Amino acid sequence: MYRLALILALACAWADAGADSEYPARPLTYTVAFGPGGGNDLMSRTVVDIIRQYKLYGDQHIRVENRPGGSGAIGYGRVARQAGNAYVITSTSGSFLTTPIVSETSWTWRDFTPIALLALDAMFLVVRTDSPFVSMDEFVTRARQSDMKIGGNGATGPDRVVAGLLAESAGIEFTYVPFQNGSGLLTGLTSASLHALVSNPSEVMGQVAAGNFRVLAYSADSRSTVYPEVPTFVEQGYEVEFAVPRGIVMPAGVPADVRDWWIAVLKKVVATPEWKNYLESRGLSAAVLWGDDFGDYLGRTDSEYRRILDSFGSIH
């Protein structure tokens, strides 16, 4: 009898996690699927700091927990298993889409409730300033004549996708060199063991500002709001459009009124000067989509990831 009562009590408590009459009525767990200090962690903590500063979550506590491992598989899996729980939230990344494509995970992006896209983290194609390449056409012409090495973080992440899109659009072949971290990638270019690299702006902005690197192109569909002087691939004649979605999701099955509550809160977050400063300091472009519109965006981006990753044999 005691065991049955305990099970019923736990079941009721779990159900109540998504059914409070006045939300929020409990502390929130903000799960970061990566280690401290990275781009996903910084975005998550920036959002939480703004929410705390402006008291947008009332008097309730927000706990940020890092659950790294498996290119996001562990942290995202932890959130996905809590379907209906309105008191857990997480941030998206490139791995939010690519990890389920190239690995066997128990979840995909469809196991989450899309709340908001807050920014786009598109990629730069970067060369050394002492290289002979000043434009994309010069770079592509050389790539058609001889083998070139382009570096990026990871074998199947956003950097690889952008490099693959460039090869497809320009009709070129090159050797892609994957790196495990940003410092190794930068060293690869500064030491001239690479001809170019693909990276998000935050990783190379210091070298660009110091005059060591030159940016040839930006992978979003429009110019960066932080680096408006950098032309896109598209305006230079190359069909490369890609950006990592920096957004917010919750487990599947959270009540619609909770989703709408979070949308309203995040609209306030992105209007703050603190958020604008974050975007500028990290080289991110402002971009917002809410609810189902964000879900549609994730679906389209997932399809493009699958097509490109399959084209160079990363899906087994």
mmCIF file of C-alpha atoms in Angstrom:
data_model
loop_
_atom_site.group_PDB
_atom_site.id
_atom_site.type_symbol
_atom_site.label_atom_id
_atom_site.label_comp_id
_atom_site.label_asym_id
_atom_site.label_seq_id
_atom_site.Cartn_x
_atom_site.Cartn_y
_atom_site.Cartn_z
ATOM 1 C CA MET A 1 0.000 0.000 0.000
ATOM 2 C CA TYR A 2 2.832 2.389 0.885
ATOM 3 C CA ARG A 3 4.590 1.625 -2.431
ATOM 4 C CA LEU A 4 1.380 2.334 -4.377
ATOM 5 C CA ALA A 5 0.806 5.600 -2.531
ATOM 6 C CA LEU A 6 4.380 6.676 -3.205
ATOM 7 C CA ILE A 7 4.068 5.941 -6.928
ATOM 8 C CA LEU A 8 0.814 7.883 -7.136
ATOM 9 C CA ALA A 9 2.326 10.818 -5.279
ATOM 10 C CA LEU A 10 5.320 10.949 -7.604
ATOM 11 C CA ALA A 11 3.078 10.718 -10.655
ATOM 12 C CA CYS A 12 0.951 13.597 -9.431
ATOM 13 C CA ALA A 13 4.029 15.686 -8.680
ATOM 14 C CA TRP A 14 5.384 15.078 -12.181
ATOM 15 C CA ALA A 15 2.075 15.992 -13.763
ATOM 16 C CA ASP A 16 1.940 19.165 -11.699
ATOM 17 C CA ALA A 17 5.304 20.203 -13.160
ATOM 18 C CA GLY A 18 3.450 21.273 -16.276
ATOM 19 C CA ALA A 19 0.150 22.300 -14.780
ATOM 20 C CA ASP A 20 0.679 25.096 -12.263
ATOM 21 C CA SER A 21 -2.194 27.546 -12.126
ATOM 22 C CA GLU A 22 0.277 30.405 -11.721
ATOM 23 C CA TYR A 23 3.512 29.920 -13.605
ATOM 24 C CA PRO A 24 6.253 29.999 -12.491
ATOM 25 C CA ALA A 25 5.676 28.405 -9.126
ATOM 26 C CA ARG A 26 8.910 26.413 -8.866
ATOM 27 C CA PRO A 27 12.634 26.717 -9.444
ATOM 28 C CA LEU A 28 13.862 26.194 -13.006
ATOM 29 C CA THR A 29 16.689 23.965 -14.202
ATOM 30 C CA TYR A 30 18.528 25.397 -17.202
ATOM 31 C CA THR A 31 20.518 22.516 -18.689
ATOM 32 C CA VAL A 32 23.589 23.343 -20.771
ATOM 33 C CA ALA A 33 24.540 20.370 -22.944
ATOM 34 C CA PHE A 34 28.190 21.431 -23.090
ATOM 35 C CA GLY A 35 30.990 22.335 -20.704
ATOM 36 C CA PRO A 36 31.573 25.721 -19.082
ATOM 37 C CA GLY A 37 33.043 28.530 -21.145
ATOM 38 C CA GLY A 38 31.857 27.569 -24.618
ATOM 39 C CA GLY A 39 29.455 29.433 -26.871
ATOM 40 C CA ASN A 40 26.371 27.519 -25.756
ATOM 41 C CA ASP A 41 27.255 27.952 -22.089
ATOM 42 C CA LEU A 42 27.876 31.677 -22.507
ATOM 43 C CA MET A 43 24.584 32.249 -24.293
ATOM 44 C CA SER A 44 22.660 30.261 -21.671
ATOM 45 C CA ARG A 45 24.202 32.127 -18.765
ATOM 46 C CA THR A 46 23.654 35.471 -20.482
ATOM 47 C CA VAL A 47 19.944 34.697 -20.839
ATOM 48 C CA VAL A 48 19.743 33.604 -17.197
ATOM 49 C CA ASP A 49 21.636 36.675 -15.966
ATOM 50 C CA ILE A 50 19.244 38.983 -17.823
ATOM 51 C CA ILE A 51 16.205 37.129 -16.496
ATOM 52 C CA ARG A 52 17.566 37.435 -12.965
ATOM 53 C CA GLN A 53 18.559 41.082 -13.349
ATOM 54 C CA TYR A 54 15.107 42.112 -14.544
ATOM 55 C CA LYS A 55 13.300 39.656 -12.229
ATOM 56 C CA LEU A 56 11.496 38.075 -15.175
ATOM 57 C CA TYR A 57 11.178 34.727 -13.381
ATOM 58 C CA GLY A 58 9.666 36.252 -10.275
ATOM 59 C CA ASP A 59 11.161 35.194 -6.960
ATOM 60 C CA GLN A 60 11.900 31.650 -8.087
ATOM 61 C CA HIS A 61 15.441 30.304 -8.405
ATOM 62 C CA ILE A 62 17.084 29.346 -11.709
ATOM 63 C CA ARG A 63 19.776 26.680 -11.519
ATOM 64 C CA VAL A 64 22.202 26.349 -14.427
ATOM 65 C CA GLU A 65 23.674 22.860 -14.799
ATOM 66 C CA ASN A 66 26.322 21.757 -17.304
ATOM 67 C CA ARG A 67 25.786 18.242 -18.665
ATOM 68 C CA PRO A 68 28.500 17.843 -21.303
ATOM 69 C CA GLY A 69 29.332 14.748 -23.302
ATOM 70 C CA GLY A 70 28.699 13.081 -26.625
ATOM 71 C CA SER A 71 28.567 16.348 -28.594
ATOM 72 C CA GLY A 72 25.460 17.372 -26.680
ATOM 73 C CA ALA A 73 23.886 13.899 -26.574
ATOM 74 C CA ILE A 74 23.965 13.606 -22.786
ATOM 75 C CA GLY A 75 22.555 17.018 -21.916
ATOM 76 C CA TYR A 76 19.916 17.125 -24.637
ATOM 77 C CA GLY A 77 18.937 13.546 -23.860
ATOM 78 C CA ARG A 78 18.432 14.468 -20.218
ATOM 79 C CA VAL A 79 16.021 17.250 -21.182
ATOM 80 C CA ALA A 80 14.197 15.175 -23.810
ATOM 81 C CA ARG A 81 13.414 12.460 -21.252
ATOM 82 C CA GLN A 82 11.448 14.967 -19.150
ATOM 83 C CA ALA A 83 8.485 15.347 -21.505
ATOM 84 C CA GLY A 84 5.827 17.637 -20.070
ATOM 85 C CA ASN A 85 8.109 19.165 -17.428
ATOM 86 C CA ALA A 86 7.648 22.924 -17.572
ATOM 87 C CA TYR A 87 10.597 23.563 -15.268
ATOM 88 C CA VAL A 88 13.487 22.483 -17.459
ATOM 89 C CA ILE A 89 14.884 24.386 -20.424
ATOM 90 C CA THR A 90 17.946 24.305 -22.700
ATOM 91 C CA SER A 91 19.689 26.163 -25.528
ATOM 92 C CA THR A 92 20.159 24.921 -29.077
ATOM 93 C CA SER A 93 23.421 24.594 -30.985
ATOM 94 C CA GLY A 94 24.680 23.067 -34.204
ATOM 95 C CA SER A 95 25.076 19.751 -32.376
ATOM 96 C CA PHE A 96 21.420 19.914 -31.353
ATOM 97 C CA LEU A 97 20.730 18.954 -34.972
ATOM 98 C CA THR A 98 23.879 17.164 -36.150
ATOM 99 C CA THR A 99 24.415 14.758 -33.243
ATOM 100 C CA PRO A 100 21.173 12.789 -33.819
ATOM 101 C CA ILE A 101 21.972 12.663 -37.545
ATOM 102 C CA VAL A 102 25.428 11.107 -37.251
ATOM 103 C CA SER A 103 25.008 9.195 -33.976
ATOM 104 C CA GLU A 104 22.482 6.835 -32.456
ATOM 105 C CA THR A 105 20.602 8.992 -29.954
ATOM 106 C CA SER A 106 17.256 8.417 -28.285
ATOM 107 C CA TRP A 107 16.101 11.903 -29.290
ATOM 108 C CA THR A 108 15.943 14.369 -32.174
ATOM 109 C CA TRP A 109 14.910 18.014 -32.312
ATOM 110 C CA ARG A 110 11.319 16.822 -32.646
ATOM 111 C CA ASP A 111 11.408 15.676 -29.011
ATOM 112 C CA PHE A 112 11.437 19.294 -27.851
ATOM 113 C CA THR A 113 9.065 22.258 -27.738
ATOM 114 C CA PRO A 114 10.505 25.140 -29.793
ATOM 115 C CA ILE A 115 10.320 28.390 -27.852
ATOM 116 C CA ALA A 116 12.474 30.980 -29.599
ATOM 117 C CA LEU A 117 15.323 31.579 -31.996
ATOM 118 C CA LEU A 118 17.331 34.436 -30.481
ATOM 119 C CA ALA A 119 20.397 34.759 -32.713
ATOM 120 C CA LEU A 120 22.234 33.257 -35.662
ATOM 121 C CA ASP A 121 25.818 32.127 -35.386
ATOM 122 C CA ALA A 122 26.905 32.029 -39.017
ATOM 123 C CA MET A 123 30.396 31.156 -40.209
ATOM 124 C CA PHE A 124 33.319 33.088 -41.647
ATOM 125 C CA LEU A 125 35.696 31.807 -44.317
ATOM 126 C CA VAL A 126 39.040 33.209 -43.204
ATOM 127 C CA VAL A 127 42.547 33.405 -44.693
ATOM 128 C CA ARG A 128 45.789 34.956 -43.503
ATOM 129 C CA THR A 129 46.221 38.600 -44.422
ATOM 130 C CA ASP A 130 49.470 37.759 -46.225
ATOM 131 C CA SER A 131 47.690 35.246 -48.464
ATOM 132 C CA PRO A 132 47.062 36.150 -52.124
ATOM 133 C CA PHE A 133 43.287 35.786 -51.686
ATOM 134 C CA VAL A 134 41.307 38.996 -51.351
ATOM 135 C CA SER A 135 38.004 37.762 -52.793
ATOM 136 C CA MET A 136 36.055 34.526 -53.052
ATOM 137 C CA ASP A 137 36.660 34.371 -56.806
ATOM 138 C CA GLU A 138 40.423 34.419 -56.276
ATOM 139 C CA PHE A 139 40.140 31.722 -53.637
ATOM 140 C CA VAL A 140 37.955 29.480 -55.806
ATOM 141 C CA THR A 141 40.183 29.958 -58.862
ATOM 142 C CA ARG A 142 43.181 28.728 -56.873
ATOM 143 C CA ALA A 143 41.194 25.809 -55.431
ATOM 144 C CA ARG A 144 40.349 24.661 -58.953
ATOM 145 C CA GLN A 145 44.024 24.637 -59.886
ATOM 146 C CA SER A 146 45.591 22.872 -56.913
ATOM 147 C CA ASP A 147 44.721 21.023 -53.732
ATOM 148 C CA MET A 148 43.975 23.267 -50.774
ATOM 149 C CA LYS A 149 43.455 22.563 -47.099
ATOM 150 C CA ILE A 150 40.520 24.102 -45.226
ATOM 151 C CA GLY A 151 40.245 23.603 -41.482
ATOM 152 C CA GLY A 152 37.283 23.630 -39.138
ATOM 153 C CA ASN A 153 36.150 22.497 -35.714
ATOM 154 C CA GLY A 154 34.889 18.913 -35.779
ATOM 155 C CA ALA A 155 34.366 16.376 -38.527
ATOM 156 C CA THR A 156 30.587 16.768 -38.856
ATOM 157 C CA GLY A 157 29.694 20.112 -37.291
ATOM 158 C CA PRO A 158 28.680 23.463 -38.766
ATOM 159 C CA ASP A 159 32.203 24.235 -40.011
ATOM 160 C CA ARG A 160 32.183 21.044 -42.080
ATOM 161 C CA VAL A 161 28.716 21.785 -43.416
ATOM 162 C CA VAL A 162 29.740 25.248 -44.635
ATOM 163 C CA ALA A 163 32.883 23.851 -46.249
ATOM 164 C CA GLY A 164 30.762 21.195 -47.961
ATOM 165 C CA LEU A 165 28.287 23.758 -49.245
ATOM 166 C CA LEU A 166 31.140 25.808 -50.675
ATOM 167 C CA ALA A 167 32.621 22.792 -52.461
ATOM 168 C CA GLU A 168 29.210 21.932 -53.885
ATOM 169 C CA SER A 169 28.397 25.469 -55.019
ATOM 170 C CA ALA A 170 31.815 26.345 -56.453
ATOM 171 C CA GLY A 171 32.490 22.946 -58.002
ATOM 172 C CA ILE A 172 35.800 22.558 -56.197
ATOM 173 C CA GLU A 173 37.545 19.887 -54.164
ATOM 174 C CA PHE A 174 39.802 20.401 -51.169
ATOM 175 C CA THR A 175 41.094 18.578 -48.128
ATOM 176 C CA TYR A 176 39.044 19.292 -45.023
ATOM 177 C CA VAL A 177 41.108 19.141 -41.823
ATOM 178 C CA PRO A 178 39.045 18.727 -38.612
ATOM 179 C CA PHE A 179 40.297 20.157 -35.321
ATOM 180 C CA GLN A 180 39.161 19.350 -31.802
ATOM 181 C CA ASN A 181 39.299 22.910 -30.479
ATOM 182 C CA GLY A 182 39.491 26.501 -31.587
ATOM 183 C CA SER A 183 43.076 27.109 -30.468
ATOM 184 C CA GLY A 184 44.371 24.272 -32.635
ATOM 185 C CA LEU A 185 42.375 25.572 -35.573
ATOM 186 C CA LEU A 186 43.829 29.078 -35.250
ATOM 187 C CA THR A 187 47.332 27.671 -34.974
ATOM 188 C CA GLY A 188 46.737 25.698 -38.163
ATOM 189 C CA LEU A 189 46.122 28.904 -40.088
ATOM 190 C CA THR A 190 48.777 31.065 -38.439
ATOM 191 C CA SER A 191 51.382 28.349 -39.096
ATOM 192 C CA ALA A 192 50.318 28.189 -42.766
ATOM 193 C CA SER A 193 49.504 24.473 -42.568
ATOM 194 C CA LEU A 194 46.018 25.518 -43.728
ATOM 195 C CA HIS A 195 45.080 27.731 -46.646
ATOM 196 C CA ALA A 196 41.850 28.819 -44.945
ATOM 197 C CA LEU A 197 39.512 27.977 -42.115
ATOM 198 C CA VAL A 198 35.792 28.038 -41.424
ATOM 199 C CA SER A 199 34.837 29.361 -38.009
ATOM 200 C CA ASN A 200 32.223 31.326 -36.165
ATOM 201 C CA PRO A 201 33.184 34.989 -35.754
ATOM 202 C CA SER A 202 33.820 34.820 -32.011
ATOM 203 C CA GLU A 203 36.751 32.427 -32.449
ATOM 204 C CA VAL A 204 38.620 34.561 -34.984
ATOM 205 C CA MET A 205 37.544 38.125 -34.197
ATOM 206 C CA GLY A 206 40.693 38.752 -32.135
ATOM 207 C CA GLN A 207 42.976 37.747 -34.998
ATOM 208 C CA VAL A 208 40.896 39.750 -37.472
ATOM 209 C CA ALA A 209 41.053 42.853 -35.271
ATOM 210 C CA ALA A 210 44.827 42.398 -34.909
ATOM 211 C CA GLY A 211 45.212 42.378 -38.678
ATOM 212 C CA ASN A 212 46.409 38.781 -38.902
ATOM 213 C CA PHE A 213 43.358 37.262 -40.618
ATOM 214 C CA ARG A 214 41.194 38.394 -43.522
ATOM 215 C CA VAL A 215 37.531 37.404 -43.806
ATOM 216 C CA LEU A 216 36.432 36.476 -47.328
ATOM 217 C CA ALA A 217 32.779 35.607 -46.768
ATOM 218 C CA TYR A 218 29.941 35.186 -44.266
ATOM 219 C CA SER A 219 27.565 32.227 -44.441
ATOM 220 C CA ALA A 220 24.241 33.809 -43.421
ATOM 221 C CA ASP A 221 21.628 34.947 -45.953
ATOM 222 C CA SER A 222 22.388 38.592 -45.164
ATOM 223 C CA ARG A 223 25.381 40.508 -43.861
ATOM 224 C CA SER A 224 26.303 40.338 -40.199
ATOM 225 C CA THR A 225 24.806 43.038 -38.014
ATOM 226 C CA VAL A 226 28.188 43.172 -36.233
ATOM 227 C CA TYR A 227 30.466 42.907 -39.298
ATOM 228 C CA PRO A 228 28.464 44.613 -42.062
ATOM 229 C CA GLU A 229 31.612 45.133 -44.139
ATOM 230 C CA VAL A 230 31.975 41.373 -44.754
ATOM 231 C CA PRO A 231 30.131 40.184 -47.894
ATOM 232 C CA THR A 232 28.054 37.029 -47.848
ATOM 233 C CA PHE A 233 28.871 34.002 -49.977
ATOM 234 C CA VAL A 234 25.598 34.516 -51.846
ATOM 235 C CA GLU A 235 26.275 38.087 -52.940
ATOM 236 C CA GLN A 236 29.597 36.863 -54.335
ATOM 237 C CA GLY A 237 27.850 34.215 -56.410
ATOM 238 C CA TYR A 238 28.128 31.124 -54.195
ATOM 239 C CA GLU A 239 25.025 29.397 -52.822
ATOM 240 C CA VAL A 240 26.219 28.993 -49.260
ATOM 241 C CA GLU A 241 23.586 29.886 -46.670
ATOM 242 C CA PHE A 242 24.030 28.424 -43.225
ATOM 243 C CA ALA A 243 23.945 29.503 -39.581
ATOM 244 C CA VAL A 244 23.823 27.776 -36.213
ATOM 245 C CA PRO A 245 20.484 28.458 -34.508
ATOM 246 C CA ARG A 246 21.059 29.941 -31.063
ATOM 247 C CA GLY A 247 17.670 29.413 -29.495
ATOM 248 C CA ILE A 248 15.673 28.078 -26.578
ATOM 249 C CA VAL A 249 13.697 24.829 -26.350
ATOM 250 C CA MET A 250 11.847 22.896 -23.662
ATOM 251 C CA PRO A 251 10.829 19.237 -23.458
ATOM 252 C CA ALA A 252 7.994 18.031 -25.658
ATOM 253 C CA GLY A 253 4.526 18.254 -24.187
ATOM 254 C CA VAL A 254 4.824 21.390 -22.078
ATOM 255 C CA PRO A 255 1.531 23.289 -21.866
ATOM 256 C CA ALA A 256 0.867 25.906 -24.537
ATOM 257 C CA ASP A 257 0.411 28.624 -21.930
ATOM 258 C CA VAL A 258 3.891 27.898 -20.549
ATOM 259 C CA ARG A 259 5.375 28.126 -24.031
ATOM 260 C CA ASP A 260 3.610 31.455 -24.553
ATOM 261 C CA TRP A 261 4.820 32.672 -21.152
ATOM 262 C CA TRP A 262 8.418 31.977 -22.145
ATOM 263 C CA ILE A 263 7.977 33.622 -25.524
ATOM 264 C CA ALA A 264 6.780 36.788 -23.783
ATOM 265 C CA VAL A 265 9.735 36.699 -21.372
ATOM 266 C CA LEU A 266 12.305 36.152 -24.114
ATOM 267 C CA LYS A 267 10.886 39.038 -26.127
ATOM 268 C CA LYS A 268 11.805 41.193 -23.134
ATOM 269 C CA VAL A 269 15.261 39.599 -22.914
ATOM 270 C CA VAL A 270 16.223 40.410 -26.517
ATOM 271 C CA ALA A 271 15.111 44.032 -26.062
ATOM 272 C CA THR A 272 17.636 44.686 -23.277
ATOM 273 C CA PRO A 273 20.959 46.484 -23.775
ATOM 274 C CA GLU A 274 22.670 43.540 -22.086
ATOM 275 C CA TRP A 275 21.498 41.194 -24.836
ATOM 276 C CA LYS A 276 22.569 43.596 -27.563
ATOM 277 C CA ASN A 277 26.006 43.864 -25.937
ATOM 278 C CA TYR A 278 26.240 40.072 -25.834
ATOM 279 C CA LEU A 279 25.473 39.783 -29.549
ATOM 280 C CA GLU A 280 28.084 42.384 -30.432
ATOM 281 C CA SER A 281 30.779 40.931 -28.187
ATOM 282 C CA ARG A 282 30.311 37.435 -29.648
ATOM 283 C CA GLY A 283 29.851 38.449 -33.270
ATOM 284 C CA LEU A 284 26.325 37.019 -33.468
ATOM 285 C CA SER A 285 23.605 38.376 -35.736
ATOM 286 C CA ALA A 286 20.278 39.371 -34.236
ATOM 287 C CA ALA A 287 17.504 37.055 -35.450
ATOM 288 C CA VAL A 288 14.259 36.114 -33.760
ATOM 289 C CA LEU A 289 11.568 33.543 -34.460
ATOM 290 C CA TRP A 290 8.911 32.462 -32.004
ATOM 291 C CA GLY A 291 7.203 29.141 -31.289
ATOM 292 C CA ASP A 292 6.047 27.270 -34.379
ATOM 293 C CA ASP A 293 8.038 29.545 -36.689
ATOM 294 C CA PHE A 294 11.194 28.481 -34.867
ATOM 295 C CA GLY A 295 10.083 24.856 -35.190
ATOM 296 C CA ASP A 296 9.697 25.274 -38.956
ATOM 297 C CA TYR A 297 13.181 26.771 -39.115
ATOM 298 C CA LEU A 298 14.648 23.829 -37.196
ATOM 299 C CA GLY A 299 12.955 21.427 -39.602
ATOM 300 C CA ARG A 300 14.375 23.146 -42.678
ATOM 301 C CA THR A 301 17.835 23.389 -41.148
ATOM 302 C CA ASP A 302 17.767 19.733 -40.118
ATOM 303 C CA SER A 303 16.942 18.703 -43.697
ATOM 304 C CA GLU A 304 19.848 20.745 -45.040
ATOM 305 C CA TYR A 305 22.230 19.241 -42.463
ATOM 306 C CA ARG A 306 21.142 15.751 -43.473
ATOM 307 C CA ARG A 307 21.592 16.420 -47.173
ATOM 308 C CA ILE A 308 25.077 17.864 -46.803
ATOM 309 C CA LEU A 309 26.328 15.349 -44.224
ATOM 310 C CA ASP A 310 25.048 12.500 -46.380
ATOM 311 C CA SER A 311 26.776 13.922 -49.455
ATOM 312 C CA PHE A 312 30.214 13.443 -47.902
ATOM 313 C CA GLY A 313 29.488 10.142 -46.196
ATOM 314 C CA SER A 314 29.017 11.171 -42.578
ATOM 315 C CA ILE A 315 25.680 9.365 -42.213
ATOM 316 C CA HIS A 316 26.056 5.624 -41.833
#
